[in-house]
PDB file of C-alpha atoms in Angstrom:
ATOM      1  CA  UNK A   1      35.086 -93.177 -56.854  1.00  0.00           C
ATOM      2  CA  UNK A   2      33.320 -90.456 -54.869  1.00  0.00           C
ATOM      3  CA  UNK A   3      31.281 -93.026 -52.940  1.00  0.00           C
ATOM      4  CA  UNK A   4      34.384 -95.061 -52.082  1.00  0.00           C
ATOM      5  CA  UNK A   5      36.221 -91.924 -50.950  1.00  0.00           C
ATOM      6  CA  UNK A   6      33.205 -90.868 -48.904  1.00  0.00           C
ATOM      7  CA  UNK A   7      33.207 -94.214 -47.102  1.00  0.00           C
ATOM      8  CA  UNK A   8      36.944 -94.250 -46.375  1.00  0.00           C
ATOM      9  CA  UNK A   9      36.974 -90.578 -45.410  1.00  0.00           C
ATOM     10  CA  UNK A  10      34.751 -91.551 -42.497  1.00  0.00           C
ATOM     11  CA  UNK A  11      37.784 -93.028 -40.741  1.00  0.00           C
ATOM     12  CA  UNK A  12      39.778 -89.839 -41.246  1.00  0.00           C
ATOM     13  CA  UNK A  13      36.864 -87.766 -39.969  1.00  0.00           C
ATOM     14  CA  UNK A  14      36.584 -90.045 -36.918  1.00  0.00           C
ATOM     15  CA  UNK A  15      40.256 -89.336 -36.128  1.00  0.00           C
ATOM     16  CA  UNK A  16      39.590 -85.597 -36.480  1.00  0.00           C
ATOM     17  CA  UNK A  17      36.492 -85.783 -34.284  1.00  0.00           C
ATOM     18  CA  UNK A  18      38.226 -87.843 -31.572  1.00  0.00           C
ATOM     19  CA  UNK A  19      41.015 -85.259 -31.385  1.00  0.00           C
ATOM     20  CA  UNK A  20      38.466 -82.424 -31.314  1.00  0.00           C
ATOM     21  CA  UNK A  21      36.499 -84.038 -28.503  1.00  0.00           C
ATOM     22  CA  UNK A  22      39.627 -84.607 -26.439  1.00  0.00           C
ATOM     23  CA  UNK A  23      41.189 -81.169 -26.829  1.00  0.00           C
ATOM     24  CA  UNK A  24      38.265 -78.855 -27.446  1.00  0.00           C
ATOM     25  CA  UNK A  25      35.474 -80.392 -25.403  1.00  0.00           C
ATOM     26  CA  UNK A  26      34.484 -76.958 -24.143  1.00  0.00           C
ATOM     27  CA  UNK A  27      33.874 -75.624 -27.674  1.00  0.00           C
ATOM     28  CA  UNK A  28      31.064 -76.592 -30.008  1.00  0.00           C
ATOM     29  CA  UNK A  29      31.808 -77.468 -33.604  1.00  0.00           C
ATOM     30  CA  UNK A  30      30.572 -74.044 -34.749  1.00  0.00           C
ATOM     31  CA  UNK A  31      32.748 -72.292 -32.163  1.00  0.00           C
ATOM     32  CA  UNK A  32      35.820 -74.275 -33.206  1.00  0.00           C
ATOM     33  CA  UNK A  33      35.165 -73.481 -36.858  1.00  0.00           C
ATOM     34  CA  UNK A  34      34.856 -69.772 -36.037  1.00  0.00           C
ATOM     35  CA  UNK A  35      38.120 -69.859 -34.067  1.00  0.00           C
ATOM     36  CA  UNK A  36      39.844 -71.544 -37.009  1.00  0.00           C
ATOM     37  CA  UNK A  37      38.493 -68.933 -39.440  1.00  0.00           C
ATOM     38  CA  UNK A  38      39.738 -66.129 -37.164  1.00  0.00           C
ATOM     39  CA  UNK A  39      43.113 -67.868 -37.046  1.00  0.00           C
ATOM     40  CA  UNK A  40      43.192 -67.953 -40.845  1.00  0.00           C
ATOM     41  CA  UNK A  41      41.994 -64.340 -41.223  1.00  0.00           C
ATOM     42  CA  UNK A  42      43.364 -62.496 -38.186  1.00  0.00           C
ATOM     43  CA  UNK A  43      41.525 -59.213 -37.737  1.00  0.00           C
ATOM     44  CA  UNK A  44      38.457 -60.420 -39.636  1.00  0.00           C
ATOM     45  CA  UNK A  45      35.275 -58.451 -39.062  1.00  0.00           C
ATOM     46  CA  UNK A  46      32.049 -59.985 -37.834  1.00  0.00           C
ATOM     47  CA  UNK A  47      30.237 -59.711 -41.172  1.00  0.00           C
ATOM     48  CA  UNK A  48      32.970 -61.610 -43.024  1.00  0.00           C
ATOM     49  CA  UNK A  49      33.149 -64.228 -40.264  1.00  0.00           C
ATOM     50  CA  UNK A  50      29.394 -64.751 -40.588  1.00  0.00           C
ATOM     51  CA  UNK A  51      29.746 -65.128 -44.343  1.00  0.00           C
ATOM     52  CA  UNK A  52      32.668 -67.545 -44.181  1.00  0.00           C
ATOM     53  CA  UNK A  53      30.994 -69.712 -41.541  1.00  0.00           C
ATOM     54  CA  UNK A  54      27.641 -69.578 -43.351  1.00  0.00           C
ATOM     55  CA  UNK A  55      25.835 -67.995 -40.392  1.00  0.00           C
ATOM     56  CA  UNK A  56      23.408 -65.183 -39.926  1.00  0.00           C
ATOM     57  CA  UNK A  57      25.126 -62.047 -38.673  1.00  0.00           C
ATOM     58  CA  UNK A  58      23.166 -62.161 -35.413  1.00  0.00           C
ATOM     59  CA  UNK A  59      24.131 -65.804 -34.824  1.00  0.00           C
ATOM     60  CA  UNK A  60      27.804 -65.065 -35.504  1.00  0.00           C
ATOM     61  CA  UNK A  61      27.629 -62.141 -33.087  1.00  0.00           C
ATOM     62  CA  UNK A  62      26.203 -64.327 -30.302  1.00  0.00           C
ATOM     63  CA  UNK A  63      28.776 -67.022 -31.056  1.00  0.00           C
ATOM     64  CA  UNK A  64      31.561 -64.428 -30.746  1.00  0.00           C
ATOM     65  CA  UNK A  65      30.057 -63.196 -27.471  1.00  0.00           C
ATOM     66  CA  UNK A  66      30.377 -66.748 -26.117  1.00  0.00           C
ATOM     67  CA  UNK A  67      33.937 -67.094 -27.456  1.00  0.00           C
ATOM     68  CA  UNK A  68      34.964 -63.787 -25.865  1.00  0.00           C
ATOM     69  CA  UNK A  69      33.432 -64.935 -22.565  1.00  0.00           C
ATOM     70  CA  UNK A  70      35.318 -68.243 -22.876  1.00  0.00           C
ATOM     71  CA  UNK A  71      38.600 -66.386 -23.386  1.00  0.00           C
ATOM     72  CA  UNK A  72      39.089 -67.562 -26.976  1.00  0.00           C
ATOM     73  CA  UNK A  73      38.542 -64.315 -28.909  1.00  0.00           C
ATOM     74  CA  UNK A  74      39.323 -60.640 -28.435  1.00  0.00           C
ATOM     75  CA  UNK A  75      37.454 -57.801 -30.091  1.00  0.00           C
ATOM     76  CA  UNK A  76      39.196 -54.578 -31.136  1.00  0.00           C
ATOM     77  CA  UNK A  77      37.997 -51.503 -32.972  1.00  0.00           C
ATOM     78  CA  UNK A  78      38.929 -51.708 -36.648  1.00  0.00           C
ATOM     79  CA  UNK A  79      42.086 -49.974 -37.843  1.00  0.00           C
ATOM     80  CA  UNK A  80      40.391 -48.137 -40.701  1.00  0.00           C
ATOM     81  CA  UNK A  81      36.839 -47.833 -39.399  1.00  0.00           C
ATOM     82  CA  UNK A  82      36.476 -47.483 -35.621  1.00  0.00           C
ATOM     83  CA  UNK A  83      32.833 -48.577 -35.856  1.00  0.00           C
ATOM     84  CA  UNK A  84      33.912 -51.941 -37.218  1.00  0.00           C
ATOM     85  CA  UNK A  85      35.128 -54.627 -34.827  1.00  0.00           C
ATOM     86  CA  UNK A  86      38.077 -56.857 -35.698  1.00  0.00           C
ATOM     87  CA  UNK A  87      38.452 -60.296 -34.157  1.00  0.00           C
ATOM     88  CA  UNK A  88      41.687 -61.854 -32.905  1.00  0.00           C
ATOM     89  CA  UNK A  89      42.591 -65.104 -31.172  1.00  0.00           C
ATOM     90  CA  UNK A  90      43.729 -65.048 -27.587  1.00  0.00           C
ATOM     91  CA  UNK A  91      46.849 -66.963 -26.507  1.00  0.00           C
ATOM     92  CA  UNK A  92      44.488 -69.562 -24.969  1.00  0.00           C
ATOM     93  CA  UNK A  93      42.843 -70.153 -28.347  1.00  0.00           C
ATOM     94  CA  UNK A  94      46.226 -70.431 -30.055  1.00  0.00           C
ATOM     95  CA  UNK A  95      47.320 -73.040 -27.479  1.00  0.00           C
ATOM     96  CA  UNK A  96      44.054 -74.926 -27.880  1.00  0.00           C
ATOM     97  CA  UNK A  97      44.474 -75.126 -31.671  1.00  0.00           C
ATOM     98  CA  UNK A  98      48.097 -76.268 -31.252  1.00  0.00           C
ATOM     99  CA  UNK A  99      46.950 -79.017 -28.849  1.00  0.00           C
ATOM    100  CA  UNK A 100      44.229 -80.072 -31.268  1.00  0.00           C
ATOM    101  CA  UNK A 101      46.667 -80.340 -34.154  1.00  0.00           C
ATOM    102  CA  UNK A 102      49.253 -82.194 -32.051  1.00  0.00           C
ATOM    103  CA  UNK A 103      46.650 -84.717 -30.894  1.00  0.00           C
ATOM    104  CA  UNK A 104      45.369 -85.144 -34.445  1.00  0.00           C
ATOM    105  CA  UNK A 105      48.903 -85.723 -35.756  1.00  0.00           C
ATOM    106  CA  UNK A 106      49.658 -88.255 -33.012  1.00  0.00           C
ATOM    107  CA  UNK A 107      46.533 -90.202 -33.944  1.00  0.00           C
ATOM    108  CA  UNK A 108      47.412 -90.040 -37.640  1.00  0.00           C
ATOM    109  CA  UNK A 109      51.010 -91.145 -36.940  1.00  0.00           C
ATOM    110  CA  UNK A 110      49.736 -94.287 -35.188  1.00  0.00           C
ATOM    111  CA  UNK A 111      47.534 -95.185 -38.152  1.00  0.00           C
ATOM    112  CA  UNK A 112      50.151 -94.325 -40.785  1.00  0.00           C
ATOM    113  CA  UNK A 113      52.735 -96.480 -38.985  1.00  0.00           C
ATOM    114  CA  UNK A 114      50.641 -99.523 -39.922  1.00  0.00           C
ATOM    115  CA  UNK A 115      50.701 -98.665 -43.628  1.00  0.00           C
ATOM    116  CA  UNK A 116      53.349 -99.674 -46.123  1.00  0.00           C
ATOM    117  CA  UNK A 117      55.797 -96.969 -47.265  1.00  0.00           C
ATOM    118  CA  UNK A 118      54.277 -97.199 -50.752  1.00  0.00           C
ATOM    119  CA  UNK A 119      50.772 -96.765 -49.363  1.00  0.00           C
ATOM    120  CA  UNK A 120      51.802 -93.725 -47.331  1.00  0.00           C
ATOM    121  CA  UNK A 121      53.517 -92.162 -50.358  1.00  0.00           C
ATOM    122  CA  UNK A 122      50.488 -92.805 -52.591  1.00  0.00           C
ATOM    123  CA  UNK A 123      48.143 -91.370 -49.964  1.00  0.00           C
ATOM    124  CA  UNK A 124      50.261 -88.252 -49.594  1.00  0.00           C
ATOM    125  CA  UNK A 125      50.510 -87.748 -53.368  1.00  0.00           C
ATOM    126  CA  UNK A 126      46.765 -88.175 -53.757  1.00  0.00           C
ATOM    127  CA  UNK A 127      45.960 -85.848 -50.863  1.00  0.00           C
ATOM    128  CA  UNK A 128      48.307 -83.166 -52.247  1.00  0.00           C
ATOM    129  CA  UNK A 129      46.606 -83.324 -55.625  1.00  0.00           C
ATOM    130  CA  UNK A 130      43.164 -83.347 -54.004  1.00  0.00           C
ATOM    131  CA  UNK A 131      44.113 -80.265 -51.965  1.00  0.00           C
ATOM    132  CA  UNK A 132      45.463 -78.411 -55.011  1.00  0.00           C
ATOM    133  CA  UNK A 133      42.326 -79.064 -57.069  1.00  0.00           C
ATOM    134  CA  UNK A 134      40.059 -78.106 -54.176  1.00  0.00           C
ATOM    135  CA  UNK A 135      41.981 -74.867 -53.561  1.00  0.00           C
ATOM    136  CA  UNK A 136      41.822 -73.924 -57.253  1.00  0.00           C
ATOM    137  CA  UNK A 137      38.104 -74.656 -57.281  1.00  0.00           C
ATOM    138  CA  UNK A 138      37.546 -72.525 -54.154  1.00  0.00           C
ATOM    139  CA  UNK A 139      39.663 -69.694 -55.585  1.00  0.00           C
ATOM    140  CA  UNK A 140      37.650 -69.760 -58.821  1.00  0.00           C
ATOM    141  CA  UNK A 141      34.406 -69.716 -56.836  1.00  0.00           C
ATOM    142  CA  UNK A 142      35.664 -66.815 -54.713  1.00  0.00           C
ATOM    143  CA  UNK A 143      36.680 -64.862 -57.833  1.00  0.00           C
ATOM    144  CA  UNK A 144      33.302 -65.581 -59.366  1.00  0.00           C
ATOM    145  CA  UNK A 145      31.586 -64.333 -56.202  1.00  0.00           C
ATOM    146  CA  UNK A 146      33.727 -61.194 -56.122  1.00  0.00           C
ATOM    147  CA  UNK A 147      32.655 -60.453 -59.694  1.00  0.00           C
ATOM    148  CA  UNK A 148      28.964 -60.599 -58.769  1.00  0.00           C
ATOM    149  CA  UNK A 149      26.996 -57.376 -59.033  1.00  0.00           C
ATOM    150  CA  UNK A 150      26.929 -55.213 -55.964  1.00  0.00           C
ATOM    151  CA  UNK A 151      23.655 -54.580 -54.153  1.00  0.00           C
ATOM    152  CA  UNK A 152      21.285 -52.643 -56.333  1.00  0.00           C
ATOM    153  CA  UNK A 153      22.421 -54.297 -59.556  1.00  0.00           C
ATOM    154  CA  UNK A 154      19.768 -56.981 -59.154  1.00  0.00           C
ATOM    155  CA  UNK A 155      19.304 -60.658 -59.830  1.00  0.00           C
ATOM    156  CA  UNK A 156      19.581 -60.154 -63.595  1.00  0.00           C
ATOM    157  CA  UNK A 157      23.304 -59.576 -63.175  1.00  0.00           C
ATOM    158  CA  UNK A 158      23.564 -62.691 -61.027  1.00  0.00           C
ATOM    159  CA  UNK A 159      21.764 -64.750 -63.653  1.00  0.00           C
ATOM    160  CA  UNK A 160      24.051 -63.381 -66.382  1.00  0.00           C
ATOM    161  CA  UNK A 161      27.149 -64.379 -64.415  1.00  0.00           C
ATOM    162  CA  UNK A 162      25.635 -67.761 -63.580  1.00  0.00           C
ATOM    163  CA  UNK A 163      24.990 -68.368 -67.273  1.00  0.00           C
ATOM    164  CA  UNK A 164      28.632 -67.660 -68.128  1.00  0.00           C
ATOM    165  CA  UNK A 165      30.114 -69.691 -65.251  1.00  0.00           C
ATOM    166  CA  UNK A 166      27.643 -72.571 -65.327  1.00  0.00           C
ATOM    167  CA  UNK A 167      26.860 -72.065 -61.636  1.00  0.00           C
ATOM    168  CA  UNK A 168      23.557 -71.340 -59.983  1.00  0.00           C
ATOM    169  CA  UNK A 169      22.803 -67.703 -59.239  1.00  0.00           C
ATOM    170  CA  UNK A 170      23.448 -67.008 -55.578  1.00  0.00           C
ATOM    171  CA  UNK A 171      24.158 -64.028 -53.418  1.00  0.00           C
ATOM    172  CA  UNK A 172      26.299 -66.004 -50.958  1.00  0.00           C
ATOM    173  CA  UNK A 173      30.091 -66.399 -51.242  1.00  0.00           C
ATOM    174  CA  UNK A 174      31.751 -69.781 -50.954  1.00  0.00           C
ATOM    175  CA  UNK A 175      32.599 -70.970 -47.436  1.00  0.00           C
ATOM    176  CA  UNK A 176      36.220 -70.784 -46.315  1.00  0.00           C
ATOM    177  CA  UNK A 177      38.378 -73.809 -45.643  1.00  0.00           C
ATOM    178  CA  UNK A 178      39.129 -74.022 -41.993  1.00  0.00           C
ATOM    179  CA  UNK A 179      40.782 -77.282 -41.376  1.00  0.00           C
TER     180      UNK A 179
END
């Protein structure tokens, strides 16, 4: 089942990529993902953005520098800690994401129009269930990560948690959904 889904998902990903290329040609995939994470977590700090995009802090910082220069992100001092920088989308980034989603939906509408009503309903039901299971899985992984020992508690605590959850010991949190 996973192999069949992987093959058919290629078409869906091609629709996504075609819309991305048309509307966000001036942003790389990593930049678009960062913009989408900032949209999801308005006011996010750089460290959390780096974690959620699975980047080194220095790489995320340079990426944000480029996004600020491109007019996609704004940096502000944090509300609670003035040394911390919070990230926000600019109106240009918000418009760009709206255009991307509109283009993606137009492309999907054209494909869905060729499907039977039953096929569309089955696809929607399946995608809803898939989304629910994936979100629960991500929430459980995030809770598991939040329960990990803080720095200084060592790998022994990680291994103990891994043994109880059945997951490999890691010091990295799960990546955020951005699409």
